[in-house]
PDB file of C-alpha atoms in Angstrom:
ATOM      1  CA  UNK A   1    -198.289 114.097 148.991  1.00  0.00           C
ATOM      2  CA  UNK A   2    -198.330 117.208 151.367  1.00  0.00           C
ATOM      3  CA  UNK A   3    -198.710 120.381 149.969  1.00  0.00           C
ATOM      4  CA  UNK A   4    -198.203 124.582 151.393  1.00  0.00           C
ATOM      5  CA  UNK A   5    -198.097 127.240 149.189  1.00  0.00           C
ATOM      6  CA  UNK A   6    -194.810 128.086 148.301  1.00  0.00           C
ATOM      7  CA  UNK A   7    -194.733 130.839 149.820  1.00  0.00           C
ATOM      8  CA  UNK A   8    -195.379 129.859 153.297  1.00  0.00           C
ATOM      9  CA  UNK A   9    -192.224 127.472 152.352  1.00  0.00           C
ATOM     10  CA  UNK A  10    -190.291 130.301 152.006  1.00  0.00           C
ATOM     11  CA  UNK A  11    -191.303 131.810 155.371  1.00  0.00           C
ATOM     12  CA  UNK A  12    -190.533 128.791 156.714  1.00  0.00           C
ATOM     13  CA  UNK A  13    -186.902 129.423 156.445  1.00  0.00           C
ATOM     14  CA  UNK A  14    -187.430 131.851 158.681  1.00  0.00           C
ATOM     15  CA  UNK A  15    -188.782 130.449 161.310  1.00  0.00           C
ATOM     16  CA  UNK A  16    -185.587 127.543 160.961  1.00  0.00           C
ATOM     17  CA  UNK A  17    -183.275 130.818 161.491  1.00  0.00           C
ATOM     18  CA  UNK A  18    -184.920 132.141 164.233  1.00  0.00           C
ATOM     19  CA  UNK A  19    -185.783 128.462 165.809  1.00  0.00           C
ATOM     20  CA  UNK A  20    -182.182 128.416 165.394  1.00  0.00           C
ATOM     21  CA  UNK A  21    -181.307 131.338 167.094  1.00  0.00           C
ATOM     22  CA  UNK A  22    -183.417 129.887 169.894  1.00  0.00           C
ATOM     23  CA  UNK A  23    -181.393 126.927 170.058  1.00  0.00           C
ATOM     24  CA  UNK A  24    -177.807 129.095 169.600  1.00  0.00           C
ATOM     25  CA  UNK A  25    -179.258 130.877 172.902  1.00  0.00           C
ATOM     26  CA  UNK A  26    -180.140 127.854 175.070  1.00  0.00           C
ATOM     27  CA  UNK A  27    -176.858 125.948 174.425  1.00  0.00           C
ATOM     28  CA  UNK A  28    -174.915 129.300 175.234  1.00  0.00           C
ATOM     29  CA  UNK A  29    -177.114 129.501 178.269  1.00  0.00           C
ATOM     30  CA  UNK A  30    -175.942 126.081 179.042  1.00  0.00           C
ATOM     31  CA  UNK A  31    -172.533 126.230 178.331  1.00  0.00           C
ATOM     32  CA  UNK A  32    -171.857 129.815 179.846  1.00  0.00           C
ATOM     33  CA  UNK A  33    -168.305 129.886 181.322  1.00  0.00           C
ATOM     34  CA  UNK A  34    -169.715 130.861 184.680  1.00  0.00           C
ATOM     35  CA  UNK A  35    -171.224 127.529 185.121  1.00  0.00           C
ATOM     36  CA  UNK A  36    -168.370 125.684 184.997  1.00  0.00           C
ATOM     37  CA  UNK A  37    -166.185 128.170 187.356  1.00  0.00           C
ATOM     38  CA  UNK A  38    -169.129 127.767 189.787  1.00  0.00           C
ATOM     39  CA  UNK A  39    -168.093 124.052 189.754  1.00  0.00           C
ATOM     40  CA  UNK A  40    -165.021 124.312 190.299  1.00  0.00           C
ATOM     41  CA  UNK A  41    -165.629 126.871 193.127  1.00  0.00           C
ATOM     42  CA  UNK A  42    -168.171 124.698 194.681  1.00  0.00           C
ATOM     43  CA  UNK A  43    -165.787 121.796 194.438  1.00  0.00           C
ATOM     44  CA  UNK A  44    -163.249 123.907 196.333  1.00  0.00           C
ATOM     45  CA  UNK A  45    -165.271 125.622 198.891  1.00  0.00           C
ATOM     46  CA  UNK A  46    -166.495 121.832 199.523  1.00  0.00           C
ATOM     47  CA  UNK A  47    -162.990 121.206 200.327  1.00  0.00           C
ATOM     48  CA  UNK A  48    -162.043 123.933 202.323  1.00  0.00           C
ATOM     49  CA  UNK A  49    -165.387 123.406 204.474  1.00  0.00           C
ATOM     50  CA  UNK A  50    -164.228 120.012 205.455  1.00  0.00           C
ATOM     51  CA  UNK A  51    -160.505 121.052 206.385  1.00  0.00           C
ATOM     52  CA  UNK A  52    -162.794 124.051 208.429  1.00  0.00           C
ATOM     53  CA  UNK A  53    -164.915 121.636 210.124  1.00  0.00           C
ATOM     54  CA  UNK A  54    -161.773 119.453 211.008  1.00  0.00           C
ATOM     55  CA  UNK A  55    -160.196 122.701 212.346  1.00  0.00           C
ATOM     56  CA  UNK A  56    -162.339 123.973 214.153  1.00  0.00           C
ATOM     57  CA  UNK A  57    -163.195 120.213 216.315  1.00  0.00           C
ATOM     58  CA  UNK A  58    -159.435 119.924 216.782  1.00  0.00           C
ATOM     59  CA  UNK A  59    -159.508 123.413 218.419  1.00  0.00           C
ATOM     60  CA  UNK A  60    -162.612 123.019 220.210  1.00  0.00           C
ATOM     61  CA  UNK A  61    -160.964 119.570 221.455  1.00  0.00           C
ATOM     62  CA  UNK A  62    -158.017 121.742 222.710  1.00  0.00           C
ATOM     63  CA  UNK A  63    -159.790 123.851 224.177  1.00  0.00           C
ATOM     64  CA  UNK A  64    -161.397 121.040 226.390  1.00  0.00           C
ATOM     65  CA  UNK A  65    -158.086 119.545 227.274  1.00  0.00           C
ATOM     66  CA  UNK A  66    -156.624 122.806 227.866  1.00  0.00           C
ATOM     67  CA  UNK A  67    -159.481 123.371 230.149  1.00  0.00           C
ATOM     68  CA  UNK A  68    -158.589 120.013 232.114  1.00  0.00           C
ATOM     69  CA  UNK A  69    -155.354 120.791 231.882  1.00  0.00           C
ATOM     70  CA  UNK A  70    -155.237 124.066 234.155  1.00  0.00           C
ATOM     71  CA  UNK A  71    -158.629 122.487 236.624  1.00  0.00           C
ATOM     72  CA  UNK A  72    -155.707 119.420 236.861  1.00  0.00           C
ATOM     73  CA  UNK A  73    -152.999 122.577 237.666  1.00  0.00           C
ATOM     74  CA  UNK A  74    -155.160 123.996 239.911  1.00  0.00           C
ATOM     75  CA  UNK A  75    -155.797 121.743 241.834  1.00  0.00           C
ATOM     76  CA  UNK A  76    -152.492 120.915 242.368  1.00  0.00           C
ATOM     77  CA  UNK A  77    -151.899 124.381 243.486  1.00  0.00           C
ATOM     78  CA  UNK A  78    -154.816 124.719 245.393  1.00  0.00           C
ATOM     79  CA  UNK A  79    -153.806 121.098 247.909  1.00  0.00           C
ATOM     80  CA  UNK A  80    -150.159 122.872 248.084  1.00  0.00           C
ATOM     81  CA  UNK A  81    -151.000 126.295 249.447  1.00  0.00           C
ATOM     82  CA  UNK A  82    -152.996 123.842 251.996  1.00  0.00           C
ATOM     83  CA  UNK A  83    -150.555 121.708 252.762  1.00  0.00           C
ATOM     84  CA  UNK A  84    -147.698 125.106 253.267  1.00  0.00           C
ATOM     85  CA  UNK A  85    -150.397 126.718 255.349  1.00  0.00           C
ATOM     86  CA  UNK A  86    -150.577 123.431 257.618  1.00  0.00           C
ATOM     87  CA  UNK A  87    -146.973 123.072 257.544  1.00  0.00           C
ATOM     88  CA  UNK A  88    -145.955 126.821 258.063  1.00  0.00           C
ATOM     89  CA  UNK A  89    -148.561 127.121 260.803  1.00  0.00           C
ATOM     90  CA  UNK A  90    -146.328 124.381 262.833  1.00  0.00           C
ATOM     91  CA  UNK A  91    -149.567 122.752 263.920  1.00  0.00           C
ATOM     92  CA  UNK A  92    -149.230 118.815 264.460  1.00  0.00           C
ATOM     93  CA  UNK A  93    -146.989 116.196 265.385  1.00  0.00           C
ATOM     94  CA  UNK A  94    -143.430 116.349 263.633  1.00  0.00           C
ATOM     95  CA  UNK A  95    -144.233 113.040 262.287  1.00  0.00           C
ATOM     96  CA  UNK A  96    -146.965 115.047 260.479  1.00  0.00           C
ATOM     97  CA  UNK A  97    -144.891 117.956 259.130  1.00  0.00           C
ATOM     98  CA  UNK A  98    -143.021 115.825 257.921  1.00  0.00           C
ATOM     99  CA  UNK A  99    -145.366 114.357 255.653  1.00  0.00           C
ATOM    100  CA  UNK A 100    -146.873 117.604 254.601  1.00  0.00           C
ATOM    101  CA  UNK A 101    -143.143 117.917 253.432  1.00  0.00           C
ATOM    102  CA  UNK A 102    -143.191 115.335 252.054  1.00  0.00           C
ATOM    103  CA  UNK A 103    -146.075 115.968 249.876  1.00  0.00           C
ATOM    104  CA  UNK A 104    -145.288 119.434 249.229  1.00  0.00           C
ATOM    105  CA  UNK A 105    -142.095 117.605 247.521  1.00  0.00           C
ATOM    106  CA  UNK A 106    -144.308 115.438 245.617  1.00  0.00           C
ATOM    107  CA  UNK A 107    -147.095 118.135 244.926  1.00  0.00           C
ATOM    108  CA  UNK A 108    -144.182 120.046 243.180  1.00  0.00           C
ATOM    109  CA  UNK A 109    -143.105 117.652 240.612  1.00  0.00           C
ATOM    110  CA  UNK A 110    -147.103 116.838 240.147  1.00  0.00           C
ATOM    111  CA  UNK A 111    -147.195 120.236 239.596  1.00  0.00           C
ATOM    112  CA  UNK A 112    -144.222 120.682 237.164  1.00  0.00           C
ATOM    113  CA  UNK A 113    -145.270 117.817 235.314  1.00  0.00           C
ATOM    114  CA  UNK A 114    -149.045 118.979 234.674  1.00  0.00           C
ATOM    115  CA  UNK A 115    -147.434 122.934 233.755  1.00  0.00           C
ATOM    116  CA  UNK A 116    -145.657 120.659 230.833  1.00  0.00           C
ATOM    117  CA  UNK A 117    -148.512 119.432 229.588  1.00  0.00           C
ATOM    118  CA  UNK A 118    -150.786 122.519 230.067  1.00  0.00           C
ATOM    119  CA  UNK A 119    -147.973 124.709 228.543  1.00  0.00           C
ATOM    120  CA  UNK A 120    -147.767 121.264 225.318  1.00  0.00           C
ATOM    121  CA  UNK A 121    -151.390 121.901 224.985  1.00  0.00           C
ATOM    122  CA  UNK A 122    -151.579 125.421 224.742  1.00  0.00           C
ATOM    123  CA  UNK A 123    -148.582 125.587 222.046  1.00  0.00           C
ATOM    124  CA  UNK A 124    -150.480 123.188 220.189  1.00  0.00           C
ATOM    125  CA  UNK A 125    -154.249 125.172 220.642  1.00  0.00           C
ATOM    126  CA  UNK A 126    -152.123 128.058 219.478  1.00  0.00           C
ATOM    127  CA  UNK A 127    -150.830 126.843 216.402  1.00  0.00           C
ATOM    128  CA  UNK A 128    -154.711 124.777 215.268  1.00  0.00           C
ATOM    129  CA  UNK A 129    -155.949 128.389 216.092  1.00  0.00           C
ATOM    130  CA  UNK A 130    -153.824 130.312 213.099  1.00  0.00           C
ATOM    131  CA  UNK A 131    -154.673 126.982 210.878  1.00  0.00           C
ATOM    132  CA  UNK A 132    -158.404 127.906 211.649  1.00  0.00           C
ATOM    133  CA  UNK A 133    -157.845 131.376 210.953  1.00  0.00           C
ATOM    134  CA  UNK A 134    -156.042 130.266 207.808  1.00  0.00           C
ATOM    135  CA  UNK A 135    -158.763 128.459 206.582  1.00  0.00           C
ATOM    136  CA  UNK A 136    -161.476 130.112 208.094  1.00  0.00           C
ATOM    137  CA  UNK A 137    -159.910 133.221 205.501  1.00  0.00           C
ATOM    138  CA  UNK A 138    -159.389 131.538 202.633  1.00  0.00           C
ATOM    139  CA  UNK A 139    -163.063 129.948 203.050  1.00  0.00           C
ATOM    140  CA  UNK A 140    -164.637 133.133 203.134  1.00  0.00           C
ATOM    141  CA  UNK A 141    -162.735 134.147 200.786  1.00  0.00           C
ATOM    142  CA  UNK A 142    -163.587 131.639 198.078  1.00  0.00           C
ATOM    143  CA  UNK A 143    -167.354 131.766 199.503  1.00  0.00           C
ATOM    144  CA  UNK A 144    -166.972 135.964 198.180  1.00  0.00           C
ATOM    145  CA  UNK A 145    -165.813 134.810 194.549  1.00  0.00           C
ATOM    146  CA  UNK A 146    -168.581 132.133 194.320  1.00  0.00           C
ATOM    147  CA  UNK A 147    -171.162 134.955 195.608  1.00  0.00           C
ATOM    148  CA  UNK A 148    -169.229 137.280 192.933  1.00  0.00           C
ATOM    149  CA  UNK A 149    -169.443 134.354 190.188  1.00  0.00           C
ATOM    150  CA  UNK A 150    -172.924 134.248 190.760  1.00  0.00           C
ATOM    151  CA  UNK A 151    -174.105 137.151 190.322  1.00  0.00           C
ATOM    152  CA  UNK A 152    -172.253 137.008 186.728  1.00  0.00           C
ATOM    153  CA  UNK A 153    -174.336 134.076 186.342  1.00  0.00           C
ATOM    154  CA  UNK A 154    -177.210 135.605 186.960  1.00  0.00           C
ATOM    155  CA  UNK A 155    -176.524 138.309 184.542  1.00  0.00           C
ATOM    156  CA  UNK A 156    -175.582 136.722 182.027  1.00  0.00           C
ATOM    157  CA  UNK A 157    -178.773 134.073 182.024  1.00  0.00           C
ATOM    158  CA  UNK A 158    -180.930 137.652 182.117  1.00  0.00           C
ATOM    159  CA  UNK A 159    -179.423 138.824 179.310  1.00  0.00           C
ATOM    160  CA  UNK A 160    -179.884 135.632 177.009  1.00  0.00           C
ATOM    161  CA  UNK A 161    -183.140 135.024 178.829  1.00  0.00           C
ATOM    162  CA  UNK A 162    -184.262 138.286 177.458  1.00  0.00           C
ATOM    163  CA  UNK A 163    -182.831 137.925 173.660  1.00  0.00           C
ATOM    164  CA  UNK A 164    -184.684 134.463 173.813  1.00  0.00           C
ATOM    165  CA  UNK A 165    -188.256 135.704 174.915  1.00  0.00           C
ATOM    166  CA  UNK A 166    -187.148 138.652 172.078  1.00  0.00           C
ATOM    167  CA  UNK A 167    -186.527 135.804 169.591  1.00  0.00           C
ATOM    168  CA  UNK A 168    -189.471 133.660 170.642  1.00  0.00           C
ATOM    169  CA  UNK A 169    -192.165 136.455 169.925  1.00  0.00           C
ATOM    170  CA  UNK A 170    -190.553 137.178 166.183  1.00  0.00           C
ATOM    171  CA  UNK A 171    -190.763 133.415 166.098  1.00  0.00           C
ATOM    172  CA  UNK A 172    -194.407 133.729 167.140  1.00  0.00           C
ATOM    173  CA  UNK A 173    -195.042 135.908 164.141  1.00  0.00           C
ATOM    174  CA  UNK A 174    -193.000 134.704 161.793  1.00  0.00           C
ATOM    175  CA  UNK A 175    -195.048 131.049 162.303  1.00  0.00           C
ATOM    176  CA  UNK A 176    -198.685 133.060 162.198  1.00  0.00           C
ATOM    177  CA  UNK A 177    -200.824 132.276 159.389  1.00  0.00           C
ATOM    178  CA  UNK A 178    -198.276 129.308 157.928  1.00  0.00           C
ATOM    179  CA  UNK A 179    -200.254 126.571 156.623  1.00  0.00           C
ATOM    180  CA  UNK A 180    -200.743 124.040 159.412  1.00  0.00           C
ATOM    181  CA  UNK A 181    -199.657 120.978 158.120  1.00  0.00           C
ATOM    182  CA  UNK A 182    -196.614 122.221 157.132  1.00  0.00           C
ATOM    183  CA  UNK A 183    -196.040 123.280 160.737  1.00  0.00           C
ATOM    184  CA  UNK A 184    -196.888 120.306 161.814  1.00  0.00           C
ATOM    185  CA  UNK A 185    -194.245 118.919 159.464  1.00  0.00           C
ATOM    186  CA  UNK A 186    -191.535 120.720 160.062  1.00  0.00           C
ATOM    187  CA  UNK A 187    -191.716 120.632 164.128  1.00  0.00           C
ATOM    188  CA  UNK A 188    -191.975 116.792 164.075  1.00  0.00           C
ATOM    189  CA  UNK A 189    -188.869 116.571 161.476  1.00  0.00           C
ATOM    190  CA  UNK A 190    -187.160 119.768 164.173  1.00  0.00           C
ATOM    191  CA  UNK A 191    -187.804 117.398 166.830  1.00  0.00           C
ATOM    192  CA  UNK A 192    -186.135 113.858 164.898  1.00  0.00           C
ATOM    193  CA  UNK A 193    -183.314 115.509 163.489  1.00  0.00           C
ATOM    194  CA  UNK A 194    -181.752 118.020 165.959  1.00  0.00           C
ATOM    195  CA  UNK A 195    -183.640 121.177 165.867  1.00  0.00           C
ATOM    196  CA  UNK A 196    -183.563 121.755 162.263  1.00  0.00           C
ATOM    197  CA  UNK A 197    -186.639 120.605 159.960  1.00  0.00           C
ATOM    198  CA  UNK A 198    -186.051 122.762 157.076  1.00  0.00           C
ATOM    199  CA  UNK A 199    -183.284 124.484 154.805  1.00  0.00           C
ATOM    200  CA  UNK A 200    -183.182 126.046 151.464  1.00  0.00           C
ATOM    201  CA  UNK A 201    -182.280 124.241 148.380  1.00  0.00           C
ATOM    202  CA  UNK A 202    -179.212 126.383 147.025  1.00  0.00           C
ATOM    203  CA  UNK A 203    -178.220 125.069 143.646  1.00  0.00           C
ATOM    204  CA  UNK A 204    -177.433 121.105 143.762  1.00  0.00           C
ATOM    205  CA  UNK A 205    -176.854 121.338 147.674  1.00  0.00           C
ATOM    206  CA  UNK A 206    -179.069 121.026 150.605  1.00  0.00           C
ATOM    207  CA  UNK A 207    -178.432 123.486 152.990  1.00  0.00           C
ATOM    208  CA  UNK A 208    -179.374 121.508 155.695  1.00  0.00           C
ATOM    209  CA  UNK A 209    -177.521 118.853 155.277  1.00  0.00           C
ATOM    210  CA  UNK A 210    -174.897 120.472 153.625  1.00  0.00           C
ATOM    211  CA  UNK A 211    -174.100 118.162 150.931  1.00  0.00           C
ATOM    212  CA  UNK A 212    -174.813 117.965 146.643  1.00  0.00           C
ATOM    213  CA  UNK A 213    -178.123 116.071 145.458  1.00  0.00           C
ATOM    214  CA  UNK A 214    -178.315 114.099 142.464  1.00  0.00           C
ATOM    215  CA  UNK A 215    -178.326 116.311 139.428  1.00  0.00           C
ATOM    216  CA  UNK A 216    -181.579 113.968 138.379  1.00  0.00           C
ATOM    217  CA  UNK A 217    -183.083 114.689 141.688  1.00  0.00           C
ATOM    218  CA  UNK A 218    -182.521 118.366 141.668  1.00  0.00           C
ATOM    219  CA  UNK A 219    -184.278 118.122 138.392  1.00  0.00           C
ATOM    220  CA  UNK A 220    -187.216 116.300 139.329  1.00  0.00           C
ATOM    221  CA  UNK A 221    -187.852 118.943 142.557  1.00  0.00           C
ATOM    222  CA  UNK A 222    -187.253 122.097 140.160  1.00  0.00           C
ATOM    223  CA  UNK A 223    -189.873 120.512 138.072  1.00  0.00           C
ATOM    224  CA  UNK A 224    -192.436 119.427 140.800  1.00  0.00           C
ATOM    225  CA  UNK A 225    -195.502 121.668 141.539  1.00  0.00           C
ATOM    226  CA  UNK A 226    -194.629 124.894 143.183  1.00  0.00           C
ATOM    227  CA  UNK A 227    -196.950 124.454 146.089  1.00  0.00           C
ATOM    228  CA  UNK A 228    -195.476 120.449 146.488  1.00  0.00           C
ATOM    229  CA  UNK A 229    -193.179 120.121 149.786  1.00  0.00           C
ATOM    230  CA  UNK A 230    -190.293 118.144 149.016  1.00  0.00           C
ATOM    231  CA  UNK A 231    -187.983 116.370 151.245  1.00  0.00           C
ATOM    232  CA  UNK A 232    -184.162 116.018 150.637  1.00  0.00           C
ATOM    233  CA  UNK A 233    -183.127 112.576 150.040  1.00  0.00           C
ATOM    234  CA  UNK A 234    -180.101 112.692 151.891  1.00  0.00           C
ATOM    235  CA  UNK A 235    -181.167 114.102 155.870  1.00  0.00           C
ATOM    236  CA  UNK A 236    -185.006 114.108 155.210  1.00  0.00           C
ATOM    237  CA  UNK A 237    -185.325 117.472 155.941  1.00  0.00           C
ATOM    238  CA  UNK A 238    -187.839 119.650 154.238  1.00  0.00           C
ATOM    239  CA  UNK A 239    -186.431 121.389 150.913  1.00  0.00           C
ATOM    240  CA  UNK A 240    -187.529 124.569 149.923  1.00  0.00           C
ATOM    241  CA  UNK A 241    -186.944 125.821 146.920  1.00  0.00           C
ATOM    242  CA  UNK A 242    -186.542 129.303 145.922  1.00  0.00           C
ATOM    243  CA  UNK A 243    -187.420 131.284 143.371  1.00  0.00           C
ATOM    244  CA  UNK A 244    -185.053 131.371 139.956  1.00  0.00           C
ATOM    245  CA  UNK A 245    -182.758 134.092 139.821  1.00  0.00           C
ATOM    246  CA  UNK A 246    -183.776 136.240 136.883  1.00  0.00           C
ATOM    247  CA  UNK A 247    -181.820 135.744 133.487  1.00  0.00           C
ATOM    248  CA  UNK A 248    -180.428 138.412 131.357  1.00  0.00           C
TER     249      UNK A 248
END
């Protein structure tokens, strides 16, 4: 049978309030609201990253075939300024100016054609170039809110880190000078039955456990020695009993 004196029972109670408090604080810490908006913000800048990367290689591939584009115009240009010089300098046989017509005729339409596509290719770098501005925006954008998020975060984990440490060293007094074994007890019962070991014993019902004991078994604890530790029968918990409110 494991006994404490009674009234390092009693103190235990508050230890169980402030071990509960510590609890309280950690599950707030781990449920903060700015947790779960960093989430979704990461899930969303994720998102927009990808439709960035894909914008900016679709303009960077535009850019390349743009590139080709006006070397393939120039080119173009650049044989039929030759070719007029040739023909407009009358030199060779008519059989050859003819030909240089010729090809002037057909370096034309070349030409045309390639303008289409360099002028198809720059309509369509233009409009992949607002996209990526578009996106490129909004990215940053989001990327500002998460920064902004975070810092919330941060605060917020500073403040409850500080109540805890606060909490922890009344905890560390309240627990000095208990007898050990009843320590012992009531952090391996904390640890099997969800962070509570202990609760008072407030009339018939358990506060722990919440619910009415046996008006025999209520009897039996009242009766037990003061400095016995008792156990509720329903949730195992320790029971502590307090003292008898004084009759008139």
């Amino acid at each position: 049978m494991t006994t404490a004196p009674a009234a390092d029972q009693r103190r235990l109670l508050d230890v169980q309030d402030l071990d509960t408090r510590l609890d309280q604080i950690a599950h707030k810490r781990r449920t903060l609201p700015e947790l779960a908006r960093l989430v979704e913000l990461d899930s969303q800048v994720g998102d927009l990253y990808t439709a960035l990367v894909t914008s900016r290689t679709a303009v960077g591939d535009l850019k390349r075939e743009l590139t080709k584009a006006e070397s393939d115009v120039e080119q173009v240009r650049v044989r039929a300024a030759r070719d007029q010089a040739r023909l407009d300098s009358g030199q060779g046989s008519p059989k050859d100016l003819q030909a240089l017509q010729s090809e002037l005729v057909a370096l034309g339409r070349r030409q045309s054609d390639l303008e289409e596509v360099e002028l198809d290719v720059m309509e369509r770098l233009e409009a992949h170039e607002t996209a990526l501005a578009e996106v490129t925006t909004a990215h940053d954008s989001l990327a500002s809110r998460r920064a902004a998020v975070e810092v919330e975060r941060d605060a917020a984990f500073a403040a409850l880190d500080a109540d805890a440490e606060k909490v922890r060293a009344e905890r560390a007094a309240a627990v000095e000078g208990l007898d050990a074994a009843l320590v012992t007890l009531y952090e391996k019962l904390r640890a099997q039955l969800g962070g509570r070991g202990a609760g008072a014993l407030r009339g018939a019902r358990c506060e722990s456990c919440r619910l009415e004991l046996n008006p025999l078994d209520v009897e039996a604890i009242r009766k037990a020695p003061e400095d016995q530790v008792v156990r509720c029968e329903e949730c195992g918990r320790i029971l502590v009993r307090l003292p008898e409110p004084a009759r008139g």
